[in-house]
Short mmCIF file of C-alpha atoms in Angstrom, two decimals:
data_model
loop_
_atom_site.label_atom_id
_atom_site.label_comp_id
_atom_site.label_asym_id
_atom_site.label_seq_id
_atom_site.Cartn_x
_atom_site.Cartn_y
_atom_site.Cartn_z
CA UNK A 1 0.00 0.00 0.00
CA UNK A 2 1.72 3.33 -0.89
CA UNK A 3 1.78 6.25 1.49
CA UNK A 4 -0.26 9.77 0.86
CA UNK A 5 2.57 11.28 2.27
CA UNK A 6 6.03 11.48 0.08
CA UNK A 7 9.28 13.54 0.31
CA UNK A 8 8.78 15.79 -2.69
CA UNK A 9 5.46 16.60 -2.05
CA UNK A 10 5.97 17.62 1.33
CA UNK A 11 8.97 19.47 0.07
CA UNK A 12 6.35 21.52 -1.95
CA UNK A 13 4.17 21.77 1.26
CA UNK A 14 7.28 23.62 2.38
CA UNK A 15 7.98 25.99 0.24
CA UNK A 16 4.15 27.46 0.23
CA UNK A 17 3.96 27.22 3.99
CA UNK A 18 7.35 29.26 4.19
CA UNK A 19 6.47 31.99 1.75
CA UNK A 20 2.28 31.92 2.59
CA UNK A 21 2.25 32.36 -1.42
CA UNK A 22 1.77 30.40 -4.28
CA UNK A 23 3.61 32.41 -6.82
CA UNK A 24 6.67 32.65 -4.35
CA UNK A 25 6.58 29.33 -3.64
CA UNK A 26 6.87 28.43 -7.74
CA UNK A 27 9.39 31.17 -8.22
CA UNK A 28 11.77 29.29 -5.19
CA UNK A 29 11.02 26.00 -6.57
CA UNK A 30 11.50 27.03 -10.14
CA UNK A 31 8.93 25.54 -11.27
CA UNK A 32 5.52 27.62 -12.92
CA UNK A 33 2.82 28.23 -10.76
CA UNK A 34 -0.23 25.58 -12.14
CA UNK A 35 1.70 22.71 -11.43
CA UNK A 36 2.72 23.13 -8.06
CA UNK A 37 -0.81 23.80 -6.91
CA UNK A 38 -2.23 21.36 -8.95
CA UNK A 39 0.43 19.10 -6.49
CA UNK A 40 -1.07 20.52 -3.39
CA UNK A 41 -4.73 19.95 -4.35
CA UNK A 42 -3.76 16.17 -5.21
CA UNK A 43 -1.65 16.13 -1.81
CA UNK A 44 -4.77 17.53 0.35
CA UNK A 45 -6.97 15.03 -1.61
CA UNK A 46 -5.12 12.18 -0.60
CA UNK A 47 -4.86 13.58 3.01
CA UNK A 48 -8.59 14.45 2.81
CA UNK A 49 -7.86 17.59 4.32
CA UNK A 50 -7.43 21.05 3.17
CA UNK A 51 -3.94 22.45 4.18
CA UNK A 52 -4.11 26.22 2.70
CA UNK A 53 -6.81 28.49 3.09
CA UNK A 54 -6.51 30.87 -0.61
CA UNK A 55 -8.86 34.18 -0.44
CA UNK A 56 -7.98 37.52 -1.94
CA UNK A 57 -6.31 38.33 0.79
CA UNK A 58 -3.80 35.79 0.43
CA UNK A 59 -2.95 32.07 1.77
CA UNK A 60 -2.94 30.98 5.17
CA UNK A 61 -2.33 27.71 7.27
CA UNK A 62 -4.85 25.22 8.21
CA UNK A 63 -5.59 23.51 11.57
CA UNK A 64 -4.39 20.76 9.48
CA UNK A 65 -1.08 22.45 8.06
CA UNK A 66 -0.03 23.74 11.57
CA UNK A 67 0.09 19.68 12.28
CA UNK A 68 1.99 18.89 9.18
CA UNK A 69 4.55 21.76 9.40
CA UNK A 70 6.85 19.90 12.06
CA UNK A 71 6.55 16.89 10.74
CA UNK A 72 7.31 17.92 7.15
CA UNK A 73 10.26 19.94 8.30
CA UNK A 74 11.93 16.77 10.47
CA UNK A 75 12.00 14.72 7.28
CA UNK A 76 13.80 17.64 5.43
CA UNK A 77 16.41 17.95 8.09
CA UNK A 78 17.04 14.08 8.27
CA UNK A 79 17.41 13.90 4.25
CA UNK A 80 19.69 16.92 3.84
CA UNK A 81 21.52 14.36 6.74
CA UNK A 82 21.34 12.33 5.21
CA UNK A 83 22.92 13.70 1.74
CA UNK A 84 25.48 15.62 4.08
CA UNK A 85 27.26 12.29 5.66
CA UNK A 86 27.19 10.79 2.09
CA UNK A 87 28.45 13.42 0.13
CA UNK A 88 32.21 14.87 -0.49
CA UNK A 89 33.10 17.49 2.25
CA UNK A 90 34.91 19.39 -0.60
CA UNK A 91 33.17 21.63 -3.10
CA UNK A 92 30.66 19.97 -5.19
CA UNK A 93 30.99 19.21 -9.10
CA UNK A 94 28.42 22.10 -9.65
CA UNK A 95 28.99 24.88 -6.60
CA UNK A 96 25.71 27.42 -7.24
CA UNK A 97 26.72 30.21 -4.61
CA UNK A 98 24.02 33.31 -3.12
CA UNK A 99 24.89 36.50 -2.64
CA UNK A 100 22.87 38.85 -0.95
CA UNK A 101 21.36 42.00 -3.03
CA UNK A 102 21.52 44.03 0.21
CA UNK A 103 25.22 44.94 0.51
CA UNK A 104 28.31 44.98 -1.83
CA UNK A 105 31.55 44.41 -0.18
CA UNK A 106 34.38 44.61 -2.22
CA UNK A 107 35.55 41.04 -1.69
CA UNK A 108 32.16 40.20 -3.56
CA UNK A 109 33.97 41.38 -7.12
CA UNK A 110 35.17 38.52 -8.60
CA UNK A 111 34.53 35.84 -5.85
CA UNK A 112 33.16 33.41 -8.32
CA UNK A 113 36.17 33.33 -10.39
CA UNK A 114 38.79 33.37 -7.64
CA UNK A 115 37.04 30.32 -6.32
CA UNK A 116 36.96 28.54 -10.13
CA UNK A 117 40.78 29.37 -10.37
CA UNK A 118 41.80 27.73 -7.38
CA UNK A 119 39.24 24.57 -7.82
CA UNK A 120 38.82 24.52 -12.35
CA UNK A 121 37.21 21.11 -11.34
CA UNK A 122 34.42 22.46 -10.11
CA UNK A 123 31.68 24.39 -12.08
CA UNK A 124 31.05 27.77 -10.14
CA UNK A 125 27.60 29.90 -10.37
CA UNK A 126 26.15 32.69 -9.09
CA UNK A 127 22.26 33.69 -7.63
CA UNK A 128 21.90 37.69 -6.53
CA UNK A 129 18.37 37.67 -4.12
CA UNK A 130 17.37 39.16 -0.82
CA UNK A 131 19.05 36.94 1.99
CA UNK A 132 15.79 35.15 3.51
CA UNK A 133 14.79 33.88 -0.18
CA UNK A 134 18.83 32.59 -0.18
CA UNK A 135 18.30 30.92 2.97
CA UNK A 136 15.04 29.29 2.25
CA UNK A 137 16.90 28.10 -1.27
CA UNK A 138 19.77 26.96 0.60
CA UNK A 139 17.46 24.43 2.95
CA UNK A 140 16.27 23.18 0.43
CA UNK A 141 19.53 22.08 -1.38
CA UNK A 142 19.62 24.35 -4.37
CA UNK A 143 22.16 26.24 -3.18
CA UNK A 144 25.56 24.92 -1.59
CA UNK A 145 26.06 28.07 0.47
CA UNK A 146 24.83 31.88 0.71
CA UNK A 147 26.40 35.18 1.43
CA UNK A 148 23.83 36.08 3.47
CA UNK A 149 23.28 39.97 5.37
CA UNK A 150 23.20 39.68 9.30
CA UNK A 151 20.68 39.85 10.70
CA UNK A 152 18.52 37.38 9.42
CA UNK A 153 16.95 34.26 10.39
CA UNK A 154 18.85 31.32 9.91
CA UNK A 155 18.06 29.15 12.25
CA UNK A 156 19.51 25.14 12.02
CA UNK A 157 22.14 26.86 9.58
CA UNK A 158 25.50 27.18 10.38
CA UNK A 159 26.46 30.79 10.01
CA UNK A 160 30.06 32.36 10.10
CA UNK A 161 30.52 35.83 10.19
CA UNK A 162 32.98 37.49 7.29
CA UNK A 163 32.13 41.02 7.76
CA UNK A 164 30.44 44.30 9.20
CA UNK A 165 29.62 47.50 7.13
CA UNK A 166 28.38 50.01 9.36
CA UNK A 167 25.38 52.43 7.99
CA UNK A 168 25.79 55.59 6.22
CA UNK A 169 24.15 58.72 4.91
CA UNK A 170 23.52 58.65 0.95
CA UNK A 171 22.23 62.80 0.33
CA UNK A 172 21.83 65.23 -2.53
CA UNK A 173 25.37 67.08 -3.15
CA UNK A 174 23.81 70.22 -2.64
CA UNK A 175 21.59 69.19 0.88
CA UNK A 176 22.31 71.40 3.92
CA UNK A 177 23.91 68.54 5.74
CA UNK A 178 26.66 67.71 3.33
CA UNK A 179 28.79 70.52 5.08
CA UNK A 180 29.02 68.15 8.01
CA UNK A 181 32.20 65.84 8.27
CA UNK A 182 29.40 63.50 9.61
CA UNK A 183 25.57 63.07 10.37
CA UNK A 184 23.42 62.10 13.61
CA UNK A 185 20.12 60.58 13.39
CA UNK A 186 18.89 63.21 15.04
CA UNK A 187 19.98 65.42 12.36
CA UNK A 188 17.47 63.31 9.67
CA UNK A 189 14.13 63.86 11.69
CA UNK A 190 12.74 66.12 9.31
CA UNK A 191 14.12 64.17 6.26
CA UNK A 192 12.63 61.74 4.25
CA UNK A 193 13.93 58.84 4.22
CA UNK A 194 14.44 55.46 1.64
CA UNK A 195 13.75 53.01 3.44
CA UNK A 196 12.99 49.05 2.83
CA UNK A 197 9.36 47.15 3.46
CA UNK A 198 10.14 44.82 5.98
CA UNK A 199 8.70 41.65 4.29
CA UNK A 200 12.02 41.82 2.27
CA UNK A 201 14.60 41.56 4.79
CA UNK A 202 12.51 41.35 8.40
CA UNK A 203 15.21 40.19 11.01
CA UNK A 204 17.84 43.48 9.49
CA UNK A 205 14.47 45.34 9.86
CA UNK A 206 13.71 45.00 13.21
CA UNK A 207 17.19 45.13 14.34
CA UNK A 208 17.18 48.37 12.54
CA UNK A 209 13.76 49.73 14.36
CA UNK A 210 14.94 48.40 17.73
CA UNK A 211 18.09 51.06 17.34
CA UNK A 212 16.27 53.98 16.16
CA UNK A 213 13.55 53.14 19.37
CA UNK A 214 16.98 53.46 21.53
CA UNK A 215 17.71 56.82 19.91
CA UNK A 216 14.37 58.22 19.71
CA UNK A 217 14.16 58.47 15.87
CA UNK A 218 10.78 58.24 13.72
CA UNK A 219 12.14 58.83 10.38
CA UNK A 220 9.39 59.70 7.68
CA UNK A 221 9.81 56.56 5.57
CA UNK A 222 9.50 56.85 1.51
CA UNK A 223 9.59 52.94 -0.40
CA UNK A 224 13.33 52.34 -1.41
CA UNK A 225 13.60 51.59 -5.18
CA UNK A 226 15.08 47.77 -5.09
CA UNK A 227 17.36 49.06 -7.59
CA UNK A 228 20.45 50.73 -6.00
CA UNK A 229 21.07 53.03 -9.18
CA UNK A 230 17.53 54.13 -9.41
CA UNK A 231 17.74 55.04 -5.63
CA UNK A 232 20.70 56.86 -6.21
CA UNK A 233 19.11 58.91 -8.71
CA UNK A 234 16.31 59.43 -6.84
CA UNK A 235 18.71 60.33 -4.26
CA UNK A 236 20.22 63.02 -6.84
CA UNK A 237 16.80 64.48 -8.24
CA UNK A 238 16.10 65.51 -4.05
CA UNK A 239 13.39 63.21 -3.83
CA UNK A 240 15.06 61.82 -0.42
CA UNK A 241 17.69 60.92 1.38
CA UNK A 242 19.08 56.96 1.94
CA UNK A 243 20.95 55.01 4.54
CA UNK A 244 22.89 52.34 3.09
CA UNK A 245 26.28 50.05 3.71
CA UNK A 246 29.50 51.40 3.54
CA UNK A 247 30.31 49.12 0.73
CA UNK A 248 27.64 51.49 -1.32
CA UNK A 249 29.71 54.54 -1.33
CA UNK A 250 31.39 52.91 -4.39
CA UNK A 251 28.79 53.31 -6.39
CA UNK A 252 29.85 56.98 -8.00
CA UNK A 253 26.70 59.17 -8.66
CA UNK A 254 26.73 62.78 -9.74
CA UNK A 255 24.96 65.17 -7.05
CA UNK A 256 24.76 62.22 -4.63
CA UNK A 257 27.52 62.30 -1.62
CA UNK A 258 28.08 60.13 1.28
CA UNK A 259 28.63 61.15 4.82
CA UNK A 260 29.68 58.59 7.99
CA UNK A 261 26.54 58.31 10.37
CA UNK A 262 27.62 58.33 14.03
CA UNK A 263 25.23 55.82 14.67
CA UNK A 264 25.93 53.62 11.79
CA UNK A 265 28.26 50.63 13.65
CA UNK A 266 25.04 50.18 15.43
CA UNK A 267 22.68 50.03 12.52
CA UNK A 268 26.10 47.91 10.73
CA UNK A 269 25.18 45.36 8.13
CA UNK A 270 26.91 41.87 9.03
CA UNK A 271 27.62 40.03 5.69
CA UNK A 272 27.63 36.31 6.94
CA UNK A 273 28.27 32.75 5.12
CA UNK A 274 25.57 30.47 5.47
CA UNK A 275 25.68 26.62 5.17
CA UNK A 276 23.74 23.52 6.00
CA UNK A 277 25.35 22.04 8.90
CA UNK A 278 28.53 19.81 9.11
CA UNK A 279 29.90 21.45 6.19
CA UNK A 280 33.08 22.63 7.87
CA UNK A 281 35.24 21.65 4.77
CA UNK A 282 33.57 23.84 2.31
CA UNK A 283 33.27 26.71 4.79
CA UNK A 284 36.55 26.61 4.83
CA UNK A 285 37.26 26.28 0.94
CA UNK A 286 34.88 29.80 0.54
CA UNK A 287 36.61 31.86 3.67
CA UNK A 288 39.95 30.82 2.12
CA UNK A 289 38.94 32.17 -1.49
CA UNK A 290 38.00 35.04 0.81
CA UNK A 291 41.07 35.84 2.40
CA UNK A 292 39.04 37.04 5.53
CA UNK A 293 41.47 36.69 8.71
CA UNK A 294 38.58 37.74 10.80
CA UNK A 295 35.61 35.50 10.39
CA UNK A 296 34.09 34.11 13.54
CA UNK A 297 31.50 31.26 14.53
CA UNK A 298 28.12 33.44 15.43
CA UNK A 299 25.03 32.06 16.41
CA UNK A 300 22.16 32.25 13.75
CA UNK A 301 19.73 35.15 14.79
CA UNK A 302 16.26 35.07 14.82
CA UNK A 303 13.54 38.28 14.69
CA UNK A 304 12.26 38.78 18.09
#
């Protein structure tokens, strides 16, 4: 007799009940949309029980789902195990990397090519996305590591610190406070300011809410363009004023200047390397391609 319940189907039970959306779920799974909910109608009809509530509003767990969701997640963990003890502790034939689209460190330039020089044998690749879709690609094995921003939830990943780029102030050339050598948040309260939705990055969010609470800033929040050139421009035009990674300030824009933010090492952007755990050979291989002298073991954090 076979079982209603199988590892690929509850693999695309995942991926909806992390994302709470159908389309995300088919974009992470790379696969189009009508098939993998054409999979969860035929997995809830041989459960003969509905797992997803779908209304205009959006999708939402069942009773029944809630159930599921440990269950489904404990036989993910035991066959990435599983795969982990079997497979070669060095890099993989086919190494498909993440790199975060929040920050640009220098050491990003290039990183895919220093690490195909110094291993030809293996075929290197690179995926640019927002660090929680990384991580959610990287659990589910379609990624063999991520260059993820800190914080963000990674929990039952092994994360190692590389890096910290502390906040700055992105203003028009001609603004009142480019004078200054640098720039308070208390200086910006009248400003508006880019700023990202949280459902795109919510841990670096909160983090970042919980340290303007401490300084008693309520900045007037405008939607950041999620491309950095357009912001920039909009930057330039006077539309608003930005606070973005260090790393940014190498991106050259005519009537945009960049001043240090006394507050930024609080409101710092950690750029971390995320992998599935025992996996201490290839974290090794990508710190060494690196060249970072300073990476340290940190604890994966989670929103509170």
């Amino acid at each position: 007799m076979s079982s209603r319940l199988d590892s690929r189907s509850l693999a695309l039970f995942l991926a909806v009940a992390d994302t709470l959306s159908f389309r995300q779920a088919a974009q992470t799974l790379h696969m189009s949309q009508p098939p993998l909910s054409r999979a969860i109608r035929e997995l809830e009809e041989r459960l003969g029980v509905r797992l997803f509530d779908r209304s205009t509003q959006g999708v939402s767990l069942t009773d029944a789902a809630r159930k599921l969701l440990p269950y489904a997640r404990n036989v993910a963990r035991l066959l990435k195990e599983a795969e982990a003890s079997l497979a070669n502790e060095g890099l993989p034939l086919s190494l498909r990397l993440g790199l975060t689209s929040a920050a640009e460190p220098v050491w990003f330039g290039g990183l895919a090519e220093r690490i195909q020089a110094r291993h030809p044998e293996a075929a290197v690749s690179v995926v640019v996305d927002t660090s929680p879709r990384l991580v959610r690609q990287l659990r589910a094995g379609r990624l063999a590591a991520a260059f993820i921003a800190l914080p963000t939830e990674a929990s039952d990943l092994d994360v190692v610190e590389l890096d910290r780029l502390p906040m700055m102030v992105a203003m028009p050339s001609s603004h009142r406070l480019a004078r200054r050598r640098m720039v308070r948040l208390a200086d910006l309260a009248a400003e508006l300011i880019f700023w990202f939705e949280r459902a795109r990055q919510p841990a670096f969010y909160d983090h970042c809410q919980r340290v303007f609470s401490r300084h008693g800033f309520a900045p007037r929040k405008i939607k950041e363009p999620a491309d950095h050139h357009v912001l920039l421009a909009d930057v330039a035009g006077g539309r608003g004023i930005a606070l973005l990674p260090k790393s940014f300030a190498g991106l050259r824009r005519a009537g945009v200047c960049y001043r240090p933010l006394v507050e930024g090492e609080e409101l710092a952007v950690g750029i971390g390397l995320a992998t599935l755990r025992n996996r201490q050979e290839l974290r090794e291989i990508l710190v060494s391609s690196i060249g970072s002298s300073q990476a340290r073991s940190i604890k994966a954090t989670r929103p509170e």
